[in-house]
mmCIF file with all atom_site columns, C-alpha atoms and ligand atoms in Angstrom:
data_model
loop_
_atom_site.group_PDB
_atom_site.id
_atom_site.type_symbol
_atom_site.label_atom_id
_atom_site.label_alt_id
_atom_site.label_comp_id
_atom_site.label_asym_id
_atom_site.label_entity_id
_atom_site.label_seq_id
_atom_site.pdbx_PDB_ins_code
_atom_site.Cartn_x
_atom_site.Cartn_y
_atom_site.Cartn_z
_atom_site.occupancy
_atom_site.B_iso_or_equiv
_atom_site.pdbx_formal_charge
_atom_site.auth_seq_id
_atom_site.auth_comp_id
_atom_site.auth_asym_id
_atom_site.auth_atom_id
_atom_site.pdbx_PDB_model_num
ATOM   1   C CA  . MET A 1 1   ? 1.051   12.429  5.317   1.00 42.00 ? 281 MET A CA  1
ATOM   2   C CA  . SER A 1 2   ? 2.214   9.538   6.595   1.00 53.00 ? 282 SER A CA  1
ATOM   3   C CA  . GLU A 1 3   ? 5.800   8.850   6.468   1.00 60.00 ? 283 GLU A CA  1
ATOM   4   C CA  . LEU A 1 4   ? 4.992   5.028   5.693   1.00 69.00 ? 284 LEU A CA  1
ATOM   5   C CA  . PHE A 1 5   ? 4.255   6.149   2.069   1.00 80.00 ? 285 PHE A CA  1
ATOM   6   C CA  . GLN A 1 6   ? 5.529   8.499   -0.776  1.00 79.00 ? 286 GLN A CA  1
ATOM   7   C CA  . ALA A 1 7   ? 3.161   11.050  -2.750  1.00 80.00 ? 287 ALA A CA  1
ATOM   8   C CA  . ASP A 1 8   ? 3.579   10.572  -6.417  1.00 78.00 ? 288 ASP A CA  1
ATOM   9   C CA  . GLY A 1 9   ? 6.324   13.320  -7.173  1.00 76.00 ? 289 GLY A CA  1
ATOM   10  C CA  . GLY A 1 10  ? 6.360   12.096  -10.840 1.00 77.00 ? 290 GLY A CA  1
ATOM   11  C CA  . HIS A 1 11  ? 8.225   9.052   -9.780  1.00 86.00 ? 291 HIS A CA  1
ATOM   12  C CA  . ARG A 1 12  ? 9.490   6.820   -12.586 1.00 93.00 ? 292 ARG A CA  1
ATOM   13  C CA  . GLY A 1 13  ? 7.959   2.916   -12.748 1.00 96.00 ? 293 GLY A CA  1
ATOM   14  C CA  . VAL A 1 14  ? 10.342  0.097   -12.018 1.00 96.00 ? 294 VAL A CA  1
ATOM   15  C CA  . THR A 1 15  ? 9.685   -2.998  -12.620 1.00 97.00 ? 295 THR A CA  1
ATOM   16  C CA  . PRO A 1 16  ? 8.705   -6.087  -11.799 1.00 97.00 ? 296 PRO A CA  1
ATOM   17  C CA  . ALA A 1 17  ? 6.123   -3.852  -9.661  1.00 98.00 ? 297 ALA A CA  1
ATOM   18  C CA  . VAL A 1 18  ? 2.912   -4.211  -7.818  1.00 98.00 ? 298 VAL A CA  1
ATOM   19  C CA  . ALA A 1 19  ? 0.028   -2.146  -8.360  1.00 98.00 ? 299 ALA A CA  1
ATOM   20  C CA  . LEU A 1 20  ? -3.077  -2.166  -5.739  1.00 98.00 ? 300 LEU A CA  1
ATOM   21  C CA  . ILE A 1 21  ? -5.996  -0.032  -6.402  1.00 98.00 ? 301 ILE A CA  1
ATOM   22  C CA  . ASP A 1 22  ? -8.030  1.837   -3.917  1.00 98.00 ? 302 ASP A CA  1
ATOM   23  C CA  . PRO A 1 23  ? -6.633  -0.601  -1.064  1.00 97.00 ? 303 PRO A CA  1
ATOM   24  C CA  . LYS A 1 24  ? -8.717  -0.544  1.892   1.00 96.00 ? 304 LYS A CA  1
ATOM   25  C CA  . PHE A 1 25  ? -6.436  -1.859  4.632   1.00 93.00 ? 305 PHE A CA  1
ATOM   26  C CA  . PRO A 1 26  ? -3.131  -0.791  5.586   1.00 91.00 ? 306 PRO A CA  1
ATOM   27  C CA  . HIS A 1 27  ? -2.521  -4.547  6.987   1.00 91.00 ? 307 HIS A CA  1
ATOM   28  C CA  . ASN A 1 28  ? -2.411  -5.715  3.234   1.00 94.00 ? 308 ASN A CA  1
ATOM   29  C CA  . VAL A 1 29  ? -0.461  -2.977  1.537   1.00 93.00 ? 309 VAL A CA  1
ATOM   30  C CA  . GLY A 1 30  ? 1.963   -3.663  4.412   1.00 91.00 ? 310 GLY A CA  1
ATOM   31  C CA  . ALA A 1 31  ? 1.921   -7.341  4.081   1.00 93.00 ? 311 ALA A CA  1
ATOM   32  C CA  . ALA A 1 32  ? 2.374   -6.552  -0.365  1.00 95.00 ? 312 ALA A CA  1
ATOM   33  C CA  . VAL A 1 33  ? 5.410   -4.460  0.830   1.00 93.00 ? 313 VAL A CA  1
ATOM   34  C CA  . ARG A 1 34  ? 6.522   -7.325  2.297   1.00 91.00 ? 314 ARG A CA  1
ATOM   35  C CA  . ALA A 1 35  ? 5.926   -9.810  -0.467  1.00 94.00 ? 315 ALA A CA  1
ATOM   36  C CA  . ALA A 1 36  ? 7.866   -7.377  -2.685  1.00 95.00 ? 316 ALA A CA  1
ATOM   37  C CA  . SER A 1 37  ? 10.625  -7.490  -0.484  1.00 91.00 ? 317 SER A CA  1
ATOM   38  C CA  . CYS A 1 38  ? 10.519  -11.090 -0.548  1.00 91.00 ? 318 CYS A CA  1
ATOM   39  C CA  . PHE A 1 39  ? 10.570  -11.749 -4.137  1.00 94.00 ? 319 PHE A CA  1
ATOM   40  C CA  . GLY A 1 40  ? 12.585  -8.913  -5.436  1.00 92.00 ? 320 GLY A CA  1
ATOM   41  C CA  . ALA A 1 41  ? 10.131  -6.522  -6.789  1.00 95.00 ? 321 ALA A CA  1
ATOM   42  C CA  . LYS A 1 42  ? 11.208  -2.768  -6.023  1.00 92.00 ? 322 LYS A CA  1
ATOM   43  C CA  . GLN A 1 43  ? 8.132   -0.772  -5.809  1.00 96.00 ? 323 GLN A CA  1
ATOM   44  C CA  . VAL A 1 44  ? 4.329   -0.941  -4.691  1.00 96.00 ? 324 VAL A CA  1
ATOM   45  C CA  . TRP A 1 45  ? 2.146   1.556   -6.247  1.00 97.00 ? 325 TRP A CA  1
ATOM   46  C CA  . PHE A 1 46  ? -1.416  2.102   -4.359  1.00 96.00 ? 326 PHE A CA  1
ATOM   47  C CA  . SER A 1 47  ? -3.986  4.101   -5.641  1.00 97.00 ? 327 SER A CA  1
ATOM   48  C CA  . GLY A 1 48  ? -6.991  6.351   -3.856  1.00 96.00 ? 328 GLY A CA  1
ATOM   49  C CA  . ASP A 1 49  ? -7.197  7.815   -0.579  1.00 93.00 ? 329 ASP A CA  1
ATOM   50  C CA  . ARG A 1 50  ? -8.258  4.874   1.885   1.00 95.00 ? 330 ARG A CA  1
ATOM   51  C CA  . ILE A 1 51  ? -4.975  3.901   3.352   1.00 92.00 ? 331 ILE A CA  1
ATOM   52  C CA  . ALA A 1 52  ? -3.832  7.640   4.271   1.00 87.00 ? 332 ALA A CA  1
ATOM   53  C CA  . ASP A 1 53  ? -7.353  7.986   6.030   1.00 90.00 ? 333 ASP A CA  1
ATOM   54  C CA  . ALA A 1 54  ? -7.306  4.515   7.735   1.00 89.00 ? 334 ALA A CA  1
ATOM   55  C CA  . LEU A 1 55  ? -3.699  5.952   9.056   1.00 84.00 ? 335 LEU A CA  1
ATOM   56  C CA  . GLY A 1 56  ? -4.837  8.599   9.775   1.00 80.00 ? 336 GLY A CA  1
ATOM   57  C CA  . SER A 1 57  ? -2.001  10.433  11.471  1.00 69.00 ? 337 SER A CA  1
ATOM   58  C CA  . ALA A 1 58  ? -0.187  7.464   12.728  1.00 69.00 ? 338 ALA A CA  1
ATOM   59  C CA  . THR A 1 59  ? 3.510   7.312   11.337  1.00 61.00 ? 339 THR A CA  1
ATOM   60  C CA  . ARG A 1 60  ? 3.967   3.536   12.267  1.00 61.00 ? 340 ARG A CA  1
ATOM   61  C CA  . LEU A 1 61  ? 1.477   0.539   11.421  1.00 56.00 ? 341 LEU A CA  1
ATOM   62  C CA  . PRO A 1 62  ? 0.952   -1.850  13.700  1.00 55.00 ? 342 PRO A CA  1
ATOM   63  C CA  . ARG A 1 63  ? 3.898   -3.850  14.837  1.00 55.00 ? 343 ARG A CA  1
ATOM   64  C CA  . GLU A 1 64  ? 3.697   -6.896  12.622  1.00 52.00 ? 344 GLU A CA  1
ATOM   65  C CA  . GLU A 1 65  ? 2.808   -4.936  9.568   1.00 53.00 ? 345 GLU A CA  1
ATOM   66  C CA  . ARG A 1 66  ? 5.704   -2.375  10.425  1.00 51.00 ? 346 ARG A CA  1
ATOM   67  C CA  . MET A 1 67  ? 7.928   -2.060  7.035   1.00 49.00 ? 347 MET A CA  1
ATOM   68  C CA  . LYS A 1 68  ? 11.513  -1.318  8.786   1.00 55.00 ? 348 LYS A CA  1
ATOM   69  C CA  . GLY A 1 69  ? 12.601  -4.503  7.346   1.00 57.00 ? 349 GLY A CA  1
ATOM   70  C CA  . TYR A 1 70  ? 11.320  -3.496  3.885   1.00 71.00 ? 350 TYR A CA  1
ATOM   71  C CA  . ARG A 1 71  ? 13.359  -0.566  2.946   1.00 76.00 ? 351 ARG A CA  1
ATOM   72  C CA  . ASP A 1 72  ? 14.497  -1.782  -0.271  1.00 85.00 ? 352 ASP A CA  1
ATOM   73  C CA  . VAL A 1 73  ? 10.908  -1.005  -1.660  1.00 92.00 ? 353 VAL A CA  1
ATOM   74  C CA  . GLU A 1 74  ? 9.486   1.727   -2.643  1.00 92.00 ? 354 GLU A CA  1
ATOM   75  C CA  . LEU A 1 75  ? 5.607   2.532   -1.353  1.00 93.00 ? 355 LEU A CA  1
ATOM   76  C CA  . LEU A 1 76  ? 4.064   5.147   -3.108  1.00 94.00 ? 356 LEU A CA  1
ATOM   77  C CA  . ASN A 1 77  ? 0.948   6.426   -3.381  1.00 95.00 ? 357 ASN A CA  1
ATOM   78  C CA  . SER A 1 78  ? -0.587  7.986   -7.126  1.00 95.00 ? 358 SER A CA  1
ATOM   79  C CA  . ASP A 1 79  ? -3.782  8.176   -9.186  1.00 95.00 ? 359 ASP A CA  1
ATOM   80  C CA  . ARG A 1 80  ? -1.933  8.117   -12.216 1.00 95.00 ? 360 ARG A CA  1
ATOM   81  C CA  . ILE A 1 81  ? 0.238   4.792   -11.981 1.00 97.00 ? 361 ILE A CA  1
ATOM   82  C CA  . PHE A 1 82  ? 0.162   3.665   -15.200 1.00 97.00 ? 362 PHE A CA  1
ATOM   83  C CA  . ASP A 1 83  ? 1.499   6.936   -16.479 1.00 96.00 ? 363 ASP A CA  1
ATOM   84  C CA  . ARG A 1 84  ? 4.438   6.331   -14.440 1.00 96.00 ? 364 ARG A CA  1
ATOM   85  C CA  . PHE A 1 85  ? 5.592   3.542   -16.643 1.00 97.00 ? 365 PHE A CA  1
ATOM   86  C CA  . ASP A 1 86  ? 7.057   3.664   -19.986 1.00 95.00 ? 366 ASP A CA  1
ATOM   87  C CA  . ARG A 1 87  ? 5.214   1.465   -22.914 1.00 94.00 ? 367 ARG A CA  1
ATOM   88  C CA  . GLY A 1 88  ? 7.511   -1.329  -22.664 1.00 96.00 ? 368 GLY A CA  1
ATOM   89  C CA  . VAL A 1 89  ? 5.415   -2.395  -19.730 1.00 98.00 ? 369 VAL A CA  1
ATOM   90  C CA  . VAL A 1 90  ? 3.067   -4.868  -19.496 1.00 98.00 ? 370 VAL A CA  1
ATOM   91  C CA  . PRO A 1 91  ? 0.507   -4.097  -17.013 1.00 98.00 ? 371 PRO A CA  1
ATOM   92  C CA  . VAL A 1 92  ? -1.263  -7.535  -15.962 1.00 98.00 ? 372 VAL A CA  1
ATOM   93  C CA  . GLY A 1 93  ? -4.687  -7.313  -14.358 1.00 98.00 ? 373 GLY A CA  1
ATOM   94  C CA  . VAL A 1 94  ? -4.761  -10.295 -11.730 1.00 98.00 ? 374 VAL A CA  1
ATOM   95  C CA  . GLU A 1 95  ? -8.714  -10.791 -11.187 1.00 97.00 ? 375 GLU A CA  1
ATOM   96  C CA  . VAL A 1 96  ? -11.246 -13.345 -11.077 1.00 96.00 ? 376 VAL A CA  1
ATOM   97  C CA  . ARG A 1 97  ? -12.648 -12.962 -14.084 1.00 92.00 ? 377 ARG A CA  1
ATOM   98  C CA  . ASP A 1 98  ? -13.346 -15.515 -17.048 1.00 90.00 ? 378 ASP A CA  1
ATOM   99  C CA  . HIS A 1 99  ? -11.185 -15.982 -19.987 1.00 91.00 ? 379 HIS A CA  1
ATOM   100 C CA  . ALA A 1 100 ? -8.484  -14.973 -17.557 1.00 97.00 ? 380 ALA A CA  1
ATOM   101 C CA  . GLU A 1 101 ? -5.166  -17.035 -18.200 1.00 98.00 ? 381 GLU A CA  1
ATOM   102 C CA  . GLN A 1 102 ? -4.687  -19.530 -15.516 1.00 98.00 ? 382 GLN A CA  1
ATOM   103 C CA  . LEU A 1 103 ? -1.846  -18.878 -13.208 1.00 98.00 ? 383 LEU A CA  1
ATOM   104 C CA  . PRO A 1 104 ? 0.042   -22.079 -13.850 1.00 98.00 ? 384 PRO A CA  1
ATOM   105 C CA  . ASP A 1 105 ? -0.081  -21.589 -17.780 1.00 97.00 ? 385 ASP A CA  1
ATOM   106 C CA  . PHE A 1 106 ? 0.996   -17.883 -17.787 1.00 98.00 ? 386 PHE A CA  1
ATOM   107 C CA  . THR A 1 107 ? 4.071   -16.734 -18.711 1.00 97.00 ? 387 THR A CA  1
ATOM   108 C CA  . HIS A 1 108 ? 5.222   -13.636 -16.789 1.00 98.00 ? 388 HIS A CA  1
ATOM   109 C CA  . PRO A 1 109 ? 6.367   -10.809 -19.048 1.00 97.00 ? 389 PRO A CA  1
ATOM   110 C CA  . GLU A 1 110 ? 9.930   -9.800  -18.494 1.00 97.00 ? 390 GLU A CA  1
ATOM   111 C CA  . ARG A 1 111 ? 8.817   -6.156  -17.538 1.00 97.00 ? 391 ARG A CA  1
ATOM   112 C CA  . ALA A 1 112 ? 5.399   -6.750  -15.184 1.00 98.00 ? 392 ALA A CA  1
ATOM   113 C CA  . LEU A 1 113 ? 3.274   -4.485  -13.665 1.00 98.00 ? 393 LEU A CA  1
ATOM   114 C CA  . TYR A 1 114 ? 0.823   -6.452  -11.672 1.00 98.00 ? 394 TYR A CA  1
ATOM   115 C CA  . VAL A 1 115 ? -2.519  -5.057  -10.675 1.00 98.00 ? 395 VAL A CA  1
ATOM   116 C CA  . PHE A 1 116 ? -4.765  -5.509  -7.885  1.00 98.00 ? 396 PHE A CA  1
ATOM   117 C CA  . GLY A 1 117 ? -7.751  -4.976  -7.041  1.00 98.00 ? 397 GLY A CA  1
ATOM   118 C CA  . PRO A 1 118 ? -9.384  -3.503  -3.551  1.00 98.00 ? 398 PRO A CA  1
ATOM   119 C CA  . GLU A 1 119 ? -10.524 -6.194  -0.967  1.00 97.00 ? 399 GLU A CA  1
ATOM   120 C CA  . ASP A 1 120 ? -14.283 -4.942  -1.181  1.00 97.00 ? 400 ASP A CA  1
ATOM   121 C CA  . GLY A 1 121 ? -14.577 -4.628  -5.209  1.00 95.00 ? 401 GLY A CA  1
ATOM   122 C CA  . SER A 1 122 ? -12.452 -5.696  -8.382  1.00 96.00 ? 402 SER A CA  1
ATOM   123 C CA  . LEU A 1 123 ? -10.691 -3.815  -11.304 1.00 97.00 ? 403 LEU A CA  1
ATOM   124 C CA  . PRO A 1 124 ? -12.837 -0.525  -12.577 1.00 97.00 ? 404 PRO A CA  1
ATOM   125 C CA  . LYS A 1 125 ? -13.027 -0.011  -16.112 1.00 97.00 ? 405 LYS A CA  1
ATOM   126 C CA  . ASP A 1 126 ? -10.626 3.035   -16.339 1.00 97.00 ? 406 ASP A CA  1
ATOM   127 C CA  . VAL A 1 127 ? -8.120  0.205   -15.121 1.00 97.00 ? 407 VAL A CA  1
ATOM   128 C CA  . ARG A 1 128 ? -8.831  -2.491  -16.927 1.00 97.00 ? 408 ARG A CA  1
ATOM   129 C CA  . VAL A 1 129 ? -8.638  -0.660  -19.892 1.00 97.00 ? 409 VAL A CA  1
ATOM   130 C CA  . HIS A 1 130 ? -4.585  -0.262  -19.375 1.00 97.00 ? 410 HIS A CA  1
ATOM   131 C CA  . CYS A 1 131 ? -4.111  -3.847  -18.511 1.00 97.00 ? 411 CYS A CA  1
ATOM   132 C CA  . HIS A 1 132 ? -2.895  -5.763  -21.776 1.00 95.00 ? 412 HIS A CA  1
ATOM   133 C CA  . ARG A 1 133 ? -3.329  -9.701  -20.383 1.00 97.00 ? 413 ARG A CA  1
ATOM   134 C CA  . PHE A 1 134 ? -5.447  -10.853 -17.294 1.00 98.00 ? 414 PHE A CA  1
ATOM   135 C CA  . VAL A 1 135 ? -4.298  -13.569 -14.774 1.00 98.00 ? 415 VAL A CA  1
ATOM   136 C CA  . ILE A 1 136 ? -6.393  -15.629 -12.713 1.00 98.00 ? 416 ILE A CA  1
ATOM   137 C CA  . ILE A 1 137 ? -5.225  -18.014 -9.565  1.00 98.00 ? 417 ILE A CA  1
ATOM   138 C CA  . PRO A 1 138 ? -7.107  -21.069 -9.442  1.00 97.00 ? 418 PRO A CA  1
ATOM   139 C CA  . THR A 1 139 ? -8.692  -20.954 -5.993  1.00 96.00 ? 419 THR A CA  1
ATOM   140 C CA  . ARG A 1 140 ? -11.885 -22.148 -4.734  1.00 94.00 ? 420 ARG A CA  1
ATOM   141 C CA  . HIS A 1 141 ? -12.584 -18.864 -3.473  1.00 93.00 ? 421 HIS A CA  1
ATOM   142 C CA  . CYS A 1 142 ? -11.038 -15.596 -3.706  1.00 95.00 ? 422 CYS A CA  1
ATOM   143 C CA  . VAL A 1 143 ? -8.038  -15.447 -1.910  1.00 97.00 ? 423 VAL A CA  1
ATOM   144 C CA  . ASN A 1 144 ? -7.005  -12.239 0.737   1.00 97.00 ? 424 ASN A CA  1
ATOM   145 C CA  . LEU A 1 145 ? -5.722  -9.657  -1.630  1.00 98.00 ? 425 LEU A CA  1
ATOM   146 C CA  . ALA A 1 146 ? -1.863  -9.754  -0.039  1.00 97.00 ? 426 ALA A CA  1
ATOM   147 C CA  . ALA A 1 147 ? -1.800  -13.423 -0.568  1.00 98.00 ? 427 ALA A CA  1
ATOM   148 C CA  . ALA A 1 148 ? -2.451  -13.097 -4.085  1.00 98.00 ? 428 ALA A CA  1
ATOM   149 C CA  . VAL A 1 149 ? 0.274   -10.701 -4.160  1.00 98.00 ? 429 VAL A CA  1
ATOM   150 C CA  . TYR A 1 150 ? 2.269   -13.579 -2.760  1.00 98.00 ? 430 TYR A CA  1
ATOM   151 C CA  . LEU A 1 151 ? 1.051   -16.117 -5.072  1.00 98.00 ? 431 LEU A CA  1
ATOM   152 C CA  . VAL A 1 152 ? 1.724   -14.188 -8.344  1.00 98.00 ? 432 VAL A CA  1
ATOM   153 C CA  . LEU A 1 153 ? 5.068   -13.213 -7.278  1.00 98.00 ? 433 LEU A CA  1
ATOM   154 C CA  . TYR A 1 154 ? 6.060   -16.822 -5.904  1.00 98.00 ? 434 TYR A CA  1
ATOM   155 C CA  . ASP A 1 155 ? 4.973   -18.172 -9.414  1.00 98.00 ? 435 ASP A CA  1
ATOM   156 C CA  . ARG A 1 156 ? 7.015   -15.557 -11.249 1.00 98.00 ? 436 ARG A CA  1
ATOM   157 C CA  . LEU A 1 157 ? 10.230  -16.619 -9.353  1.00 97.00 ? 437 LEU A CA  1
ATOM   158 C CA  . VAL A 1 158 ? 9.732   -20.207 -9.539  1.00 97.00 ? 438 VAL A CA  1
ATOM   159 C CA  . LYS A 1 159 ? 9.352   -20.183 -13.477 1.00 97.00 ? 439 LYS A CA  1
ATOM   160 C CA  . ARG A 1 160 ? 11.864  -17.503 -13.890 1.00 97.00 ? 440 ARG A CA  1
ATOM   161 C CA  . GLN A 1 161 ? 14.398  -19.866 -11.951 1.00 95.00 ? 441 GLN A CA  1
ATOM   162 C CA  . ALA A 1 162 ? 13.350  -22.818 -13.728 1.00 95.00 ? 442 ALA A CA  1
ATOM   163 C CA  . ALA A 1 163 ? 13.893  -21.011 -17.013 1.00 95.00 ? 443 ALA A CA  1
ATOM   164 C CA  . GLY A 1 164 ? 17.476  -19.595 -15.843 1.00 94.00 ? 444 GLY A CA  1
ATOM   165 C CA  . LEU A 1 165 ? 16.364  -16.509 -15.808 1.00 94.00 ? 445 LEU A CA  1
ATOM   166 C CA  . ASP A 1 166 ? 16.665  -15.836 -12.500 1.00 91.00 ? 446 ASP A CA  1
ATOM   167 C CA  . PRO A 1 167 ? 19.608  -17.100 -10.274 1.00 88.00 ? 447 PRO A CA  1
ATOM   168 C CA  . ARG A 1 168 ? 18.774  -19.904 -7.568  1.00 87.00 ? 448 ARG A CA  1
ATOM   169 C CA  . VAL A 1 169 ? 20.238  -18.822 -4.163  1.00 80.00 ? 449 VAL A CA  1
ATOM   170 C CA  . ARG A 1 170 ? 21.598  -21.517 -1.902  1.00 77.00 ? 450 ARG A CA  1
ATOM   171 C CA  . SER A 1 171 ? 19.221  -21.913 1.071   1.00 75.00 ? 451 SER A CA  1
ATOM   172 C CA  . SER A 1 172 ? 22.181  -20.735 3.500   1.00 71.00 ? 452 SER A CA  1
ATOM   173 C CA  . GLU A 1 173 ? 22.081  -17.126 1.691   1.00 69.00 ? 453 GLU A CA  1
ATOM   174 C CA  . LEU A 1 174 ? 18.527  -17.114 1.418   1.00 73.00 ? 454 LEU A CA  1
ATOM   175 C CA  . LEU A 1 175 ? 17.660  -15.017 4.502   1.00 67.00 ? 455 LEU A CA  1
ATOM   176 C CA  . ALA A 1 176 ? 18.266  -11.502 4.771   1.00 61.00 ? 456 ALA A CA  1
ATOM   177 C CA  . GLU A 1 177 ? 16.918  -10.648 7.908   1.00 62.00 ? 457 GLU A CA  1
ATOM   178 C CA  . PRO A 1 178 ? 18.807  -9.971  11.362  1.00 59.00 ? 458 PRO A CA  1
ATOM   179 C CA  . ARG A 1 179 ? 17.042  -13.020 12.823  1.00 62.00 ? 459 ARG A CA  1
ATOM   180 C CA  . GLY A 1 180 ? 18.153  -15.593 10.143  1.00 63.00 ? 460 GLY A CA  1
ATOM   181 C CA  . PHE A 1 181 ? 17.535  -19.332 10.375  1.00 66.00 ? 461 PHE A CA  1
ATOM   182 C CA  . ILE A 1 182 ? 16.048  -21.033 13.008  1.00 67.00 ? 462 ILE A CA  1
ATOM   183 C CA  . SER A 1 183 ? 18.521  -23.020 15.478  1.00 67.00 ? 463 SER A CA  1
ATOM   184 C CA  . TYR A 1 184 ? 17.221  -25.896 17.805  1.00 69.00 ? 464 TYR A CA  1
ATOM   185 C CA  . ASP A 1 185 ? 18.165  -26.501 20.926  1.00 72.00 ? 465 ASP A CA  1
ATOM   186 C CA  . ASP A 1 186 ? 16.977  -29.892 20.864  1.00 72.00 ? 466 ASP A CA  1
ATOM   187 C CA  . ALA A 1 187 ? 18.197  -30.554 17.372  1.00 68.00 ? 467 ALA A CA  1
ATOM   188 C CA  . LEU A 1 188 ? 18.214  -33.573 15.677  1.00 73.00 ? 468 LEU A CA  1
ATOM   189 C CA  . PRO A 1 189 ? 21.098  -35.383 13.980  1.00 65.00 ? 469 PRO A CA  1
ATOM   190 C CA  . TRP A 1 190 ? 19.877  -34.420 10.668  1.00 66.00 ? 470 TRP A CA  1
ATOM   191 C CA  . ASP A 1 191 ? 18.762  -30.845 11.170  1.00 60.00 ? 471 ASP A CA  1
ATOM   192 C CA  . GLU A 1 192 ? 22.370  -29.343 11.152  1.00 59.00 ? 472 GLU A CA  1
ATOM   193 C CA  . THR A 1 193 ? 23.403  -31.457 7.780   1.00 57.00 ? 473 THR A CA  1
ATOM   194 C CA  . PRO A 1 194 ? 22.695  -29.386 4.716   1.00 54.00 ? 474 PRO A CA  1
ATOM   195 C CA  . PRO A 1 195 ? 20.883  -31.084 2.403   1.00 51.00 ? 475 PRO A CA  1
ATOM   196 C CA  . GLY A 1 196 ? 23.068  -33.189 -0.510  1.00 42.00 ? 476 GLY A CA  1
HETATM 197 C C1  . SAM B 2 .   ? -10.177 -9.811  -1.898  1.00 94.65 ? 284 SAM B C1  1
HETATM 198 S S1  . SAM B 2 .   ? -9.982  -9.903  -3.700  1.00 94.65 ? 284 SAM B S1  1
HETATM 199 C C2  . SAM B 2 .   ? -11.815 -8.844  -4.191  1.00 94.65 ? 284 SAM B C2  1
HETATM 200 C C3  . SAM B 2 .   ? -12.986 -9.679  -3.114  1.00 94.65 ? 284 SAM B C3  1
HETATM 201 C C4  . SAM B 2 .   ? -14.105 -9.771  -4.008  1.00 94.65 ? 284 SAM B C4  1
HETATM 202 N N1  . SAM B 2 .   ? -14.315 -8.730  -5.465  1.00 94.65 ? 284 SAM B N1  1
HETATM 203 C C5  . SAM B 2 .   ? -14.878 -9.260  -3.156  1.00 94.65 ? 284 SAM B C5  1
HETATM 204 O O1  . SAM B 2 .   ? -15.581 -8.226  -2.813  1.00 94.65 ? 284 SAM B O1  1
HETATM 205 O O2  . SAM B 2 .   ? -15.737 -10.553 -2.800  1.00 94.65 ? 284 SAM B O2  1
HETATM 206 C C6  . SAM B 2 .   ? -9.059  -8.595  -3.806  1.00 94.65 ? 284 SAM B C6  1
HETATM 207 C C7  . SAM B 2 .   ? -8.243  -8.530  -5.073  1.00 94.65 ? 284 SAM B C7  1
HETATM 208 O O3  . SAM B 2 .   ? -7.282  -9.951  -4.989  1.00 94.65 ? 284 SAM B O3  1
HETATM 209 C C8  . SAM B 2 .   ? -6.845  -10.529 -6.209  1.00 94.65 ? 284 SAM B C8  1
HETATM 210 N N2  . SAM B 2 .   ? -7.429  -11.818 -6.063  1.00 94.65 ? 284 SAM B N2  1
HETATM 211 C C9  . SAM B 2 .   ? -8.198  -12.844 -4.973  1.00 94.65 ? 284 SAM B C9  1
HETATM 212 N N3  . SAM B 2 .   ? -8.118  -13.568 -5.527  1.00 94.65 ? 284 SAM B N3  1
HETATM 213 C C10 . SAM B 2 .   ? -7.880  -14.106 -6.603  1.00 94.65 ? 284 SAM B C10 1
HETATM 214 C C11 . SAM B 2 .   ? -7.560  -15.113 -7.333  1.00 94.65 ? 284 SAM B C11 1
HETATM 215 N N4  . SAM B 2 .   ? -8.143  -16.233 -7.346  1.00 94.65 ? 284 SAM B N4  1
HETATM 216 N N5  . SAM B 2 .   ? -7.473  -14.772 -8.701  1.00 94.65 ? 284 SAM B N5  1
HETATM 217 C C12 . SAM B 2 .   ? -7.104  -13.803 -9.136  1.00 94.65 ? 284 SAM B C12 1
HETATM 218 N N6  . SAM B 2 .   ? -7.176  -12.650 -8.463  1.00 94.65 ? 284 SAM B N6  1
HETATM 219 C C13 . SAM B 2 .   ? -7.600  -12.612 -6.918  1.00 94.65 ? 284 SAM B C13 1
HETATM 220 C C14 . SAM B 2 .   ? -7.895  -9.553  -6.918  1.00 94.65 ? 284 SAM B C14 1
HETATM 221 O O4  . SAM B 2 .   ? -6.761  -8.607  -7.557  1.00 94.65 ? 284 SAM B O4  1
HETATM 222 C C15 . SAM B 2 .   ? -8.778  -9.021  -6.224  1.00 94.65 ? 284 SAM B C15 1
HETATM 223 O O5  . SAM B 2 .   ? -9.407  -8.004  -6.862  1.00 94.65 ? 284 SAM B O5  1
#
């Protein structure tokens, strides 16, 4: 077992959360964890064995996908994801399918579990049956799995901030990582002036 994720030990689901159904590529799981951390989701669940198989004995992902900075997010492997969430949770299938709600019109449930399909497939029936709602991102092509996670979580944040449900954070307080903001050696006069 990789130290990168935890096996399901009967963990309780915490919303908002992300569920990746049988993902194939570790870099997408890493990017989903990063997205969750950026937007304040506390858990990324994934099902299947393909990530463990792809990682093999590796205990670290390649440099770009390292999750060190995102320890505020639990990464959990389970084939009983829906059982871990209580009945007040709304599983939302994110999928390219007809009759799904379009993301711009979508009102996010307070306690949402966002469920994404694998890179090389779609949400299977035994997963779809758990989903109360479906949402489609209006793109001309299917987007990368991790990109879909980013888009949905970003949409949630923007709408919640607009509705006054989540606080807007001042730009100067946004970046938690040590690198912080870019500072320029060749700053222009307005680079140093905070927006009014
Ligand atoms: C890369 S896509 C799946 C690829 C596709 N089924 C195939 O094999 O060609 C992986 C997942 O990203 C999500 N996704 C990607 N683009 C989407 C879109 N435009 N709307 C909703 N979900 C999307 C869905 O959860 C989908 O199952």
